[in-house]
PDB file of N, CA and C in Angstrom:
ATOM      1  N   UNK A  19       0.815  -1.177   0.000  1.00  0.00           N
ATOM      2  CA  UNK A  19       0.000   0.000   0.000  1.00  0.00           C
ATOM      3  C   UNK A  19       0.861   1.244   0.000  1.00  0.00           C
ATOM      4  N   UNK A  20       0.207   2.348  -0.145  1.00  0.00           N
ATOM      5  CA  UNK A  20       0.890   3.635  -0.138  1.00  0.00           C
ATOM      6  C   UNK A  20       0.264   4.520   0.918  1.00  0.00           C
ATOM      7  N   UNK A  21       1.055   5.450   1.410  1.00  0.00           N
ATOM      8  CA  UNK A  21       0.544   6.389   2.400  1.00  0.00           C
ATOM      9  C   UNK A  21      -0.257   7.485   1.694  1.00  0.00           C
ATOM     10  N   UNK A  22      -0.943   8.276   2.479  1.00  0.00           N
ATOM     11  CA  UNK A  22      -1.712   9.399   1.933  1.00  0.00           C
ATOM     12  C   UNK A  22      -0.779  10.367   1.205  1.00  0.00           C
ATOM     13  N   UNK A  23       0.400  10.622   1.774  1.00  0.00           N
ATOM     14  CA  UNK A  23       1.367  11.521   1.139  1.00  0.00           C
ATOM     15  C   UNK A  23       1.874  10.960  -0.181  1.00  0.00           C
ATOM     16  N   UNK A  24       2.146   9.651  -0.213  1.00  0.00           N
ATOM     17  CA  UNK A  24       2.608   9.022  -1.449  1.00  0.00           C
ATOM     18  C   UNK A  24       1.525   9.072  -2.523  1.00  0.00           C
ATOM     19  N   UNK A  25       0.288   8.838  -2.140  1.00  0.00           N
ATOM     20  CA  UNK A  25      -0.824   8.907  -3.092  1.00  0.00           C
ATOM     21  C   UNK A  25      -0.963  10.318  -3.648  1.00  0.00           C
ATOM     22  N   UNK A  26      -0.848  11.328  -2.789  1.00  0.00           N
ATOM     23  CA  UNK A  26      -0.944  12.719  -3.235  1.00  0.00           C
ATOM     24  C   UNK A  26       0.195  13.058  -4.194  1.00  0.00           C
ATOM     25  N   UNK A  27       1.396  12.554  -3.905  1.00  0.00           N
ATOM     26  CA  UNK A  27       2.540  12.804  -4.783  1.00  0.00           C
ATOM     27  C   UNK A  27       2.319  12.180  -6.158  1.00  0.00           C
ATOM     28  N   UNK A  28       1.774  10.970  -6.198  1.00  0.00           N
ATOM     29  CA  UNK A  28       1.504  10.316  -7.483  1.00  0.00           C
ATOM     30  C   UNK A  28       0.468  11.099  -8.284  1.00  0.00           C
ATOM     31  N   UNK A  29      -0.541  11.594  -7.623  1.00  0.00           N
ATOM     32  CA  UNK A  29      -1.573  12.366  -8.326  1.00  0.00           C
ATOM     33  C   UNK A  29      -1.009  13.670  -8.874  1.00  0.00           C
ATOM     34  N   UNK A  30      -0.042  14.256  -8.152  1.00  0.00           N
ATOM     35  CA  UNK A  30       0.578  15.501  -8.632  1.00  0.00           C
ATOM     36  C   UNK A  30       1.408  15.277  -9.894  1.00  0.00           C
ATOM     37  N   UNK A  31       2.134  14.154  -9.954  1.00  0.00           N
ATOM     38  CA  UNK A  31       3.013  13.928 -11.104  1.00  0.00           C
ATOM     39  C   UNK A  31       2.317  13.206 -12.258  1.00  0.00           C
ATOM     40  N   UNK A  32       1.139  12.661 -12.041  1.00  0.00           N
ATOM     41  CA  UNK A  32       0.439  11.872 -13.058  1.00  0.00           C
ATOM     42  C   UNK A  32       0.300  12.586 -14.404  1.00  0.00           C
ATOM     43  N   UNK A  33       0.006  13.886 -14.459  1.00  0.00           N
ATOM     44  CA  UNK A  33      -0.146  14.529 -15.761  1.00  0.00           C
ATOM     45  C   UNK A  33       1.110  14.486 -16.640  1.00  0.00           C
ATOM     46  N   UNK A  34       2.263  14.198 -16.065  1.00  0.00           N
ATOM     47  CA  UNK A  34       3.511  14.110 -16.837  1.00  0.00           C
ATOM     48  C   UNK A  34       3.592  12.819 -17.657  1.00  0.00           C
ATOM     49  N   UNK A  35       2.728  11.858 -17.372  1.00  0.00           N
ATOM     50  CA  UNK A  35       2.777  10.545 -18.009  1.00  0.00           C
ATOM     51  C   UNK A  35       1.610  10.379 -18.973  1.00  0.00           C
ATOM     52  N   UNK A  36       1.880   9.754 -20.107  1.00  0.00           N
ATOM     53  CA  UNK A  36       0.847   9.592 -21.142  1.00  0.00           C
ATOM     54  C   UNK A  36      -0.199   8.541 -20.787  1.00  0.00           C
ATOM     55  N   UNK A  37       0.197   7.492 -20.049  1.00  0.00           N
ATOM     56  CA  UNK A  37      -0.756   6.453 -19.670  1.00  0.00           C
ATOM     57  C   UNK A  37      -0.818   6.353 -18.158  1.00  0.00           C
ATOM     58  N   UNK A  38      -2.029   6.582 -17.643  1.00  0.00           N
ATOM     59  CA  UNK A  38      -2.275   6.529 -16.203  1.00  0.00           C
ATOM     60  C   UNK A  38      -3.334   5.460 -15.959  1.00  0.00           C
ATOM     61  N   UNK A  39      -3.023   4.505 -15.072  1.00  0.00           N
ATOM     62  CA  UNK A  39      -3.930   3.385 -14.817  1.00  0.00           C
ATOM     63  C   UNK A  39      -4.282   3.357 -13.339  1.00  0.00           C
ATOM     64  N   UNK A  40      -5.568   3.207 -13.064  1.00  0.00           N
ATOM     65  CA  UNK A  40      -6.067   3.046 -11.688  1.00  0.00           C
ATOM     66  C   UNK A  40      -6.846   1.744 -11.660  1.00  0.00           C
ATOM     67  N   UNK A  41      -6.469   0.826 -10.749  1.00  0.00           N
ATOM     68  CA  UNK A  41      -7.113  -0.487 -10.660  1.00  0.00           C
ATOM     69  C   UNK A  41      -8.018  -0.520  -9.428  1.00  0.00           C
ATOM     70  N   UNK A  42      -9.282  -0.904  -9.657  1.00  0.00           N
ATOM     71  CA  UNK A  42     -10.222  -0.992  -8.535  1.00  0.00           C
ATOM     72  C   UNK A  42     -11.217  -2.116  -8.783  1.00  0.00           C
ATOM     73  N   UNK A  43     -12.003  -2.408  -7.749  1.00  0.00           N
ATOM     74  CA  UNK A  43     -13.098  -3.359  -7.855  1.00  0.00           C
ATOM     75  C   UNK A  43     -14.398  -2.600  -8.066  1.00  0.00           C
ATOM     76  N   UNK A  44     -15.464  -3.303  -8.309  1.00  0.00           N
ATOM     77  CA  UNK A  44     -16.763  -2.664  -8.568  1.00  0.00           C
ATOM     78  C   UNK A  44     -17.240  -1.804  -7.395  1.00  0.00           C
ATOM     79  N   UNK A  45     -16.862  -2.169  -6.184  1.00  0.00           N
ATOM     80  CA  UNK A  45     -17.278  -1.403  -5.015  1.00  0.00           C
ATOM     81  C   UNK A  45     -16.420  -0.174  -4.757  1.00  0.00           C
ATOM     82  N   UNK A  46     -15.395   0.037  -5.596  1.00  0.00           N
ATOM     83  CA  UNK A  46     -14.537   1.196  -5.430  1.00  0.00           C
ATOM     84  C   UNK A  46     -13.257   0.917  -4.662  1.00  0.00           C
ATOM     85  N   UNK A  47     -13.129  -0.284  -4.091  1.00  0.00           N
ATOM     86  CA  UNK A  47     -11.892  -0.630  -3.384  1.00  0.00           C
ATOM     87  C   UNK A  47     -10.756  -0.742  -4.388  1.00  0.00           C
ATOM     88  N   UNK A  48      -9.589  -0.259  -4.004  1.00  0.00           N
ATOM     89  CA  UNK A  48      -8.432  -0.362  -4.879  1.00  0.00           C
ATOM     90  C   UNK A  48      -7.896  -1.786  -4.893  1.00  0.00           C
ATOM     91  N   UNK A  49      -7.301  -2.170  -6.023  1.00  0.00           N
ATOM     92  CA  UNK A  49      -6.728  -3.497  -6.193  1.00  0.00           C
ATOM     93  C   UNK A  49      -5.278  -3.397  -6.632  1.00  0.00           C
ATOM     94  N   UNK A  50      -4.524  -4.430  -6.291  1.00  0.00           N
ATOM     95  CA  UNK A  50      -3.143  -4.576  -6.747  1.00  0.00           C
ATOM     96  C   UNK A  50      -3.078  -5.889  -7.514  1.00  0.00           C
ATOM     97  N   UNK A  51      -2.572  -5.837  -8.736  1.00  0.00           N
ATOM     98  CA  UNK A  51      -2.406  -7.052  -9.531  1.00  0.00           C
ATOM     99  C   UNK A  51      -1.203  -7.828  -9.000  1.00  0.00           C
ATOM    100  N   UNK A  52      -1.301  -9.154  -9.011  1.00  0.00           N
ATOM    101  CA  UNK A  52      -0.163  -9.971  -8.622  1.00  0.00           C
ATOM    102  C   UNK A  52       1.016  -9.666  -9.543  1.00  0.00           C
ATOM    103  N   UNK A  53       0.722  -9.438 -10.809  1.00  0.00           N
ATOM    104  CA  UNK A  53       1.702  -8.971 -11.781  1.00  0.00           C
ATOM    105  C   UNK A  53       0.945  -8.301 -12.919  1.00  0.00           C
ATOM    106  N   UNK A  54       1.618  -7.400 -13.610  1.00  0.00           N
ATOM    107  CA  UNK A  54       0.991  -6.687 -14.713  1.00  0.00           C
ATOM    108  C   UNK A  54       2.021  -6.505 -15.816  1.00  0.00           C
ATOM    109  N   UNK A  55       1.568  -6.694 -17.051  1.00  0.00           N
ATOM    110  CA  UNK A  55       2.405  -6.438 -18.216  1.00  0.00           C
ATOM    111  C   UNK A  55       1.724  -5.403 -19.088  1.00  0.00           C
ATOM    112  N   UNK A  56       2.532  -4.523 -19.663  1.00  0.00           N
ATOM    113  CA  UNK A  56       2.071  -3.603 -20.691  1.00  0.00           C
ATOM    114  C   UNK A  56       2.716  -4.073 -21.981  1.00  0.00           C
ATOM    115  N   UNK A  57       1.875  -4.380 -22.972  1.00  0.00           N
ATOM    116  CA  UNK A  57       2.377  -4.899 -24.243  1.00  0.00           C
ATOM    117  C   UNK A  57       1.959  -3.987 -25.391  1.00  0.00           C
ATOM    118  N   UNK A  58       2.785  -3.976 -26.425  1.00  0.00           N
ATOM    119  CA  UNK A  58       2.430  -3.299 -27.668  1.00  0.00           C
ATOM    120  C   UNK A  58       2.796  -4.243 -28.802  1.00  0.00           C
ATOM    121  N   UNK A  59       1.798  -4.608 -29.608  1.00  0.00           N
ATOM    122  CA  UNK A  59       1.977  -5.556 -30.710  1.00  0.00           C
ATOM    123  C   UNK A  59       2.683  -6.836 -30.237  1.00  0.00           C
ATOM    124  N   UNK A  60       2.286  -7.338 -29.073  1.00  0.00           N
ATOM    125  CA  UNK A  60       2.820  -8.573 -28.547  1.00  0.00           C
ATOM    126  C   UNK A  60       4.163  -8.461 -27.842  1.00  0.00           C
ATOM    127  N   UNK A  61       4.794  -7.304 -27.895  1.00  0.00           N
ATOM    128  CA  UNK A  61       6.079  -7.076 -27.240  1.00  0.00           C
ATOM    129  C   UNK A  61       5.842  -6.522 -25.834  1.00  0.00           C
ATOM    130  N   UNK A  62       6.538  -7.088 -24.843  1.00  0.00           N
ATOM    131  CA  UNK A  62       6.403  -6.594 -23.476  1.00  0.00           C
ATOM    132  C   UNK A  62       7.160  -5.279 -23.348  1.00  0.00           C
ATOM    133  N   UNK A  63       6.441  -4.226 -22.984  1.00  0.00           N
ATOM    134  CA  UNK A  63       7.020  -2.893 -22.778  1.00  0.00           C
ATOM    135  C   UNK A  63       7.448  -2.731 -21.322  1.00  0.00           C
ATOM    136  N   UNK A  64       6.604  -3.250 -20.419  1.00  0.00           N
ATOM    137  CA  UNK A  64       6.896  -3.174 -18.978  1.00  0.00           C
ATOM    138  C   UNK A  64       6.275  -4.385 -18.305  1.00  0.00           C
ATOM    139  N   UNK A  65       6.955  -4.877 -17.268  1.00  0.00           N
ATOM    140  CA  UNK A  65       6.436  -5.982 -16.463  1.00  0.00           C
ATOM    141  C   UNK A  65       6.657  -5.611 -15.001  1.00  0.00           C
ATOM    142  N   UNK A  66       5.557  -5.589 -14.235  1.00  0.00           N
ATOM    143  CA  UNK A  66       5.608  -5.079 -12.866  1.00  0.00           C
ATOM    144  C   UNK A  66       4.975  -6.092 -11.911  1.00  0.00           C
ATOM    145  N   UNK A  67       5.718  -6.556 -10.910  1.00  0.00           N
ATOM    146  CA  UNK A  67       5.105  -7.408  -9.876  1.00  0.00           C
ATOM    147  C   UNK A  67       4.356  -6.525  -8.872  1.00  0.00           C
ATOM    148  N   UNK A  68       3.327  -7.071  -8.245  1.00  0.00           N
ATOM    149  CA  UNK A  68       2.556  -6.322  -7.234  1.00  0.00           C
ATOM    150  C   UNK A  68       2.233  -4.921  -7.733  1.00  0.00           C
ATOM    151  N   UNK A  69       1.538  -4.852  -8.864  1.00  0.00           N
ATOM    152  CA  UNK A  69       1.290  -3.596  -9.575  1.00  0.00           C
ATOM    153  C   UNK A  69      -0.024  -2.944  -9.160  1.00  0.00           C
ATOM    154  N   UNK A  70       0.049  -1.697  -8.795  1.00  0.00           N
ATOM    155  CA  UNK A  70      -1.157  -0.938  -8.523  1.00  0.00           C
ATOM    156  C   UNK A  70      -1.188  -0.412  -7.107  1.00  0.00           C
ATOM    157  N   UNK A  71      -2.257   0.246  -6.744  1.00  0.00           N
ATOM    158  CA  UNK A  71      -3.449   0.469  -7.558  1.00  0.00           C
ATOM    159  C   UNK A  71      -3.285   1.573  -8.612  1.00  0.00           C
ATOM    160  N   UNK A  72      -2.216   2.366  -8.518  1.00  0.00           N
ATOM    161  CA  UNK A  72      -1.977   3.417  -9.521  1.00  0.00           C
ATOM    162  C   UNK A  72      -0.690   3.108 -10.251  1.00  0.00           C
ATOM    163  N   UNK A  73      -0.730   3.233 -11.575  1.00  0.00           N
ATOM    164  CA  UNK A  73       0.452   2.990 -12.402  1.00  0.00           C
ATOM    165  C   UNK A  73       0.593   4.140 -13.393  1.00  0.00           C
ATOM    166  N   UNK A  74       1.812   4.551 -13.618  1.00  0.00           N
ATOM    167  CA  UNK A  74       2.113   5.622 -14.555  1.00  0.00           C
ATOM    168  C   UNK A  74       3.133   5.110 -15.561  1.00  0.00           C
ATOM    169  N   UNK A  75       2.836   5.301 -16.855  1.00  0.00           N
ATOM    170  CA  UNK A  75       3.732   4.853 -17.914  1.00  0.00           C
ATOM    171  C   UNK A  75       4.057   6.020 -18.833  1.00  0.00           C
ATOM    172  N   UNK A  76       5.326   6.177 -19.155  1.00  0.00           N
ATOM    173  CA  UNK A  76       5.772   7.202 -20.088  1.00  0.00           C
ATOM    174  C   UNK A  76       5.956   6.528 -21.445  1.00  0.00           C
ATOM    175  N   UNK A  77       4.870   6.438 -22.204  1.00  0.00           N
ATOM    176  CA  UNK A  77       4.875   5.757 -23.496  1.00  0.00           C
ATOM    177  C   UNK A  77       4.343   6.699 -24.574  1.00  0.00           C
ATOM    178  N   UNK A  78       4.729   6.471 -25.821  1.00  0.00           N
ATOM    179  CA  UNK A  78       4.177   7.291 -26.895  1.00  0.00           C
ATOM    180  C   UNK A  78       2.722   6.924 -27.174  1.00  0.00           C
ATOM    181  N   UNK A  79       1.985   7.812 -27.821  1.00  0.00           N
ATOM    182  CA  UNK A  79       0.610   7.489 -28.200  1.00  0.00           C
ATOM    183  C   UNK A  79       0.583   6.206 -29.036  1.00  0.00           C
ATOM    184  N   UNK A  80      -0.494   5.446 -28.880  1.00  0.00           N
ATOM    185  CA  UNK A  80      -0.645   4.208 -29.640  1.00  0.00           C
ATOM    186  C   UNK A  80      -1.543   3.225 -28.931  1.00  0.00           C
ATOM    187  N   UNK A  81      -1.610   2.024 -29.476  1.00  0.00           N
ATOM    188  CA  UNK A  81      -2.449   0.956 -28.919  1.00  0.00           C
ATOM    189  C   UNK A  81      -1.600   0.020 -28.076  1.00  0.00           C
ATOM    190  N   UNK A  82      -2.132  -0.344 -26.920  1.00  0.00           N
ATOM    191  CA  UNK A  82      -1.428  -1.194 -25.958  1.00  0.00           C
ATOM    192  C   UNK A  82      -2.400  -2.202 -25.370  1.00  0.00           C
ATOM    193  N   UNK A  83      -1.835  -3.233 -24.748  1.00  0.00           N
ATOM    194  CA  UNK A  83      -2.620  -4.210 -23.999  1.00  0.00           C
ATOM    195  C   UNK A  83      -2.105  -4.241 -22.572  1.00  0.00           C
ATOM    196  N   UNK A  84      -3.017  -4.117 -21.616  1.00  0.00           N
ATOM    197  CA  UNK A  84      -2.697  -4.341 -20.211  1.00  0.00           C
ATOM    198  C   UNK A  84      -3.078  -5.778 -19.913  1.00  0.00           C
ATOM    199  N   UNK A  85      -2.155  -6.536 -19.337  1.00  0.00           N
ATOM    200  CA  UNK A  85      -2.410  -7.926 -18.984  1.00  0.00           C
ATOM    201  C   UNK A  85      -2.055  -8.104 -17.517  1.00  0.00           C
ATOM    202  N   UNK A  86      -3.066  -8.339 -16.701  1.00  0.00           N
ATOM    203  CA  UNK A  86      -2.848  -8.460 -15.270  1.00  0.00           C
ATOM    204  C   UNK A  86      -3.232  -9.829 -14.739  1.00  0.00           C
ATOM    205  N   UNK A  87      -2.494 -10.272 -13.730  1.00  0.00           N
ATOM    206  CA  UNK A  87      -2.826 -11.505 -13.016  1.00  0.00           C
ATOM    207  C   UNK A  87      -3.460 -11.099 -11.684  1.00  0.00           C
ATOM    208  N   UNK A  88      -4.684 -11.566 -11.472  1.00  0.00           N
ATOM    209  CA  UNK A  88      -5.415 -11.271 -10.244  1.00  0.00           C
ATOM    210  C   UNK A  88      -5.892 -12.597  -9.670  1.00  0.00           C
ATOM    211  N   UNK A  89      -5.405 -12.954  -8.484  1.00  0.00           N
ATOM    212  CA  UNK A  89      -5.830 -14.188  -7.813  1.00  0.00           C
ATOM    213  C   UNK A  89      -5.745 -15.393  -8.755  1.00  0.00           C
ATOM    214  N   UNK A  90      -4.652 -15.475  -9.525  1.00  0.00           N
ATOM    215  CA  UNK A  90      -4.450 -16.604 -10.410  1.00  0.00           C
ATOM    216  C   UNK A  90      -5.167 -16.542 -11.744  1.00  0.00           C
ATOM    217  N   UNK A  91      -5.899 -15.464 -11.992  1.00  0.00           N
ATOM    218  CA  UNK A  91      -6.616 -15.305 -13.269  1.00  0.00           C
ATOM    219  C   UNK A  91      -6.027 -14.152 -14.055  1.00  0.00           C
ATOM    220  N   UNK A  92      -5.858 -14.374 -15.345  1.00  0.00           N
ATOM    221  CA  UNK A  92      -5.367 -13.304 -16.222  1.00  0.00           C
ATOM    222  C   UNK A  92      -6.551 -12.498 -16.748  1.00  0.00           C
ATOM    223  N   UNK A  93      -6.403 -11.193 -16.671  1.00  0.00           N
ATOM    224  CA  UNK A  93      -7.412 -10.277 -17.189  1.00  0.00           C
ATOM    225  C   UNK A  93      -6.679  -9.313 -18.111  1.00  0.00           C
ATOM    226  N   UNK A  94      -7.227  -9.123 -19.319  1.00  0.00           N
ATOM    227  CA  UNK A  94      -6.591  -8.220 -20.277  1.00  0.00           C
ATOM    228  C   UNK A  94      -7.528  -7.091 -20.654  1.00  0.00           C
ATOM    229  N   UNK A  95      -6.906  -5.993 -21.024  1.00  0.00           N
ATOM    230  CA  UNK A  95      -7.677  -4.832 -21.455  1.00  0.00           C
ATOM    231  C   UNK A  95      -6.876  -4.090 -22.513  1.00  0.00           C
ATOM    232  N   UNK A  96      -7.544  -3.773 -23.602  1.00  0.00           N
ATOM    233  CA  UNK A  96      -6.923  -2.980 -24.665  1.00  0.00           C
ATOM    234  C   UNK A  96      -7.074  -1.505 -24.320  1.00  0.00           C
ATOM    235  N   UNK A  97      -6.017  -0.738 -24.555  1.00  0.00           N
ATOM    236  CA  UNK A  97      -6.073   0.702 -24.299  1.00  0.00           C
ATOM    237  C   UNK A  97      -5.446   1.448 -25.472  1.00  0.00           C
ATOM    238  N   UNK A  98      -5.992   2.604 -25.763  1.00  0.00           N
ATOM    239  CA  UNK A  98      -5.434   3.499 -26.763  1.00  0.00           C
ATOM    240  C   UNK A  98      -4.958   4.753 -26.054  1.00  0.00           C
ATOM    241  N   UNK A  99      -3.681   5.038 -26.196  1.00  0.00           N
ATOM    242  CA  UNK A  99      -3.095   6.211 -25.560  1.00  0.00           C
ATOM    243  C   UNK A  99      -3.138   7.364 -26.557  1.00  0.00           C
ATOM    244  N   UNK A 100      -3.818   8.432 -26.172  1.00  0.00           N
ATOM    245  CA  UNK A 100      -3.954   9.616 -27.020  1.00  0.00           C
ATOM    246  C   UNK A 100      -2.739  10.532 -26.872  1.00  0.00           C
ATOM    247  N   UNK A 101      -2.583  11.436 -27.804  1.00  0.00           N
ATOM    248  CA  UNK A 101      -1.474  12.403 -27.740  1.00  0.00           C
ATOM    249  C   UNK A 101      -1.491  13.214 -26.453  1.00  0.00           C
ATOM    250  N   UNK A 102      -2.688  13.538 -25.986  1.00  0.00           N
ATOM    251  CA  UNK A 102      -2.828  14.337 -24.760  1.00  0.00           C
ATOM    252  C   UNK A 102      -2.714  13.470 -23.500  1.00  0.00           C
ATOM    253  N   UNK A 103      -2.624  12.148 -23.679  1.00  0.00           N
ATOM    254  CA  UNK A 103      -2.570  11.246 -22.537  1.00  0.00           C
ATOM    255  C   UNK A 103      -3.917  10.580 -22.307  1.00  0.00           C
ATOM    256  N   UNK A 104      -3.888   9.465 -21.593  1.00  0.00           N
ATOM    257  CA  UNK A 104      -5.089   8.677 -21.351  1.00  0.00           C
ATOM    258  C   UNK A 104      -5.076   8.155 -19.918  1.00  0.00           C
ATOM    259  N   UNK A 105      -6.221   8.269 -19.257  1.00  0.00           N
ATOM    260  CA  UNK A 105      -6.401   7.694 -17.931  1.00  0.00           C
ATOM    261  C   UNK A 105      -7.336   6.507 -18.062  1.00  0.00           C
ATOM    262  N   UNK A 106      -6.893   5.354 -17.554  1.00  0.00           N
ATOM    263  CA  UNK A 106      -7.686   4.129 -17.610  1.00  0.00           C
ATOM    264  C   UNK A 106      -8.130   3.791 -16.195  1.00  0.00           C
ATOM    265  N   UNK A 107      -9.443   3.698 -16.007  1.00  0.00           N
ATOM    266  CA  UNK A 107     -10.009   3.234 -14.742  1.00  0.00           C
ATOM    267  C   UNK A 107     -10.361   1.765 -14.968  1.00  0.00           C
ATOM    268  N   UNK A 108      -9.456   0.895 -14.538  1.00  0.00           N
ATOM    269  CA  UNK A 108      -9.589  -0.538 -14.789  1.00  0.00           C
ATOM    270  C   UNK A 108     -10.313  -1.168 -13.616  1.00  0.00           C
ATOM    271  N   UNK A 109     -11.564  -1.568 -13.846  1.00  0.00           N
ATOM    272  CA  UNK A 109     -12.371  -2.210 -12.809  1.00  0.00           C
ATOM    273  C   UNK A 109     -12.280  -3.716 -13.024  1.00  0.00           C
ATOM    274  N   UNK A 110     -11.712  -4.410 -12.038  1.00  0.00           N
ATOM    275  CA  UNK A 110     -11.544  -5.859 -12.188  1.00  0.00           C
ATOM    276  C   UNK A 110     -12.890  -6.553 -12.066  1.00  0.00           C
ATOM    277  N   UNK A 111     -13.038  -7.696 -12.730  1.00  0.00           N
ATOM    278  CA  UNK A 111     -14.313  -8.412 -12.681  1.00  0.00           C
ATOM    279  C   UNK A 111     -14.742  -8.757 -11.259  1.00  0.00           C
ATOM    280  N   UNK A 112     -16.030  -8.729 -11.014  1.00  0.00           N
ATOM    281  CA  UNK A 112     -16.546  -8.984  -9.675  1.00  0.00           C
ATOM    282  C   UNK A 112     -16.237 -10.402  -9.195  1.00  0.00           C
ATOM    283  N   UNK A 113     -15.979 -11.330 -10.114  1.00  0.00           N
ATOM    284  CA  UNK A 113     -15.647 -12.705  -9.714  1.00  0.00           C
ATOM    285  C   UNK A 113     -14.292 -12.768  -9.028  1.00  0.00           C
ATOM    286  N   UNK A 114     -13.495 -11.707  -9.119  1.00  0.00           N
ATOM    287  CA  UNK A 114     -12.197 -11.660  -8.443  1.00  0.00           C
ATOM    288  C   UNK A 114     -12.281 -10.981  -7.097  1.00  0.00           C
ATOM    289  N   UNK A 115     -13.407 -10.339  -6.811  1.00  0.00           N
ATOM    290  CA  UNK A 115     -13.545  -9.586  -5.556  1.00  0.00           C
ATOM    291  C   UNK A 115     -13.686 -10.519  -4.383  1.00  0.00           C
TER     292      UNK A 115
END
């Protein structure tokens, strides 16, 4: 987990990054993936253990895939990063809650 100060610091610097990801459950509780990969055209761009609930990526605009492991299940999500940046609110399936 992160402290209140660490969370505030991440929110302050988030606009500097083109891809911002927030992972939560349907009830609004934050989640951490057991591991997360960011892929572009099948190539791993980043691989992060214990990822979340907030992630910041400095990537160029384009199409990407987020692939996360949650409680032994892989969940994927396609994202398009715009020139102005993109914020993804990734809500994990309720079957993982």
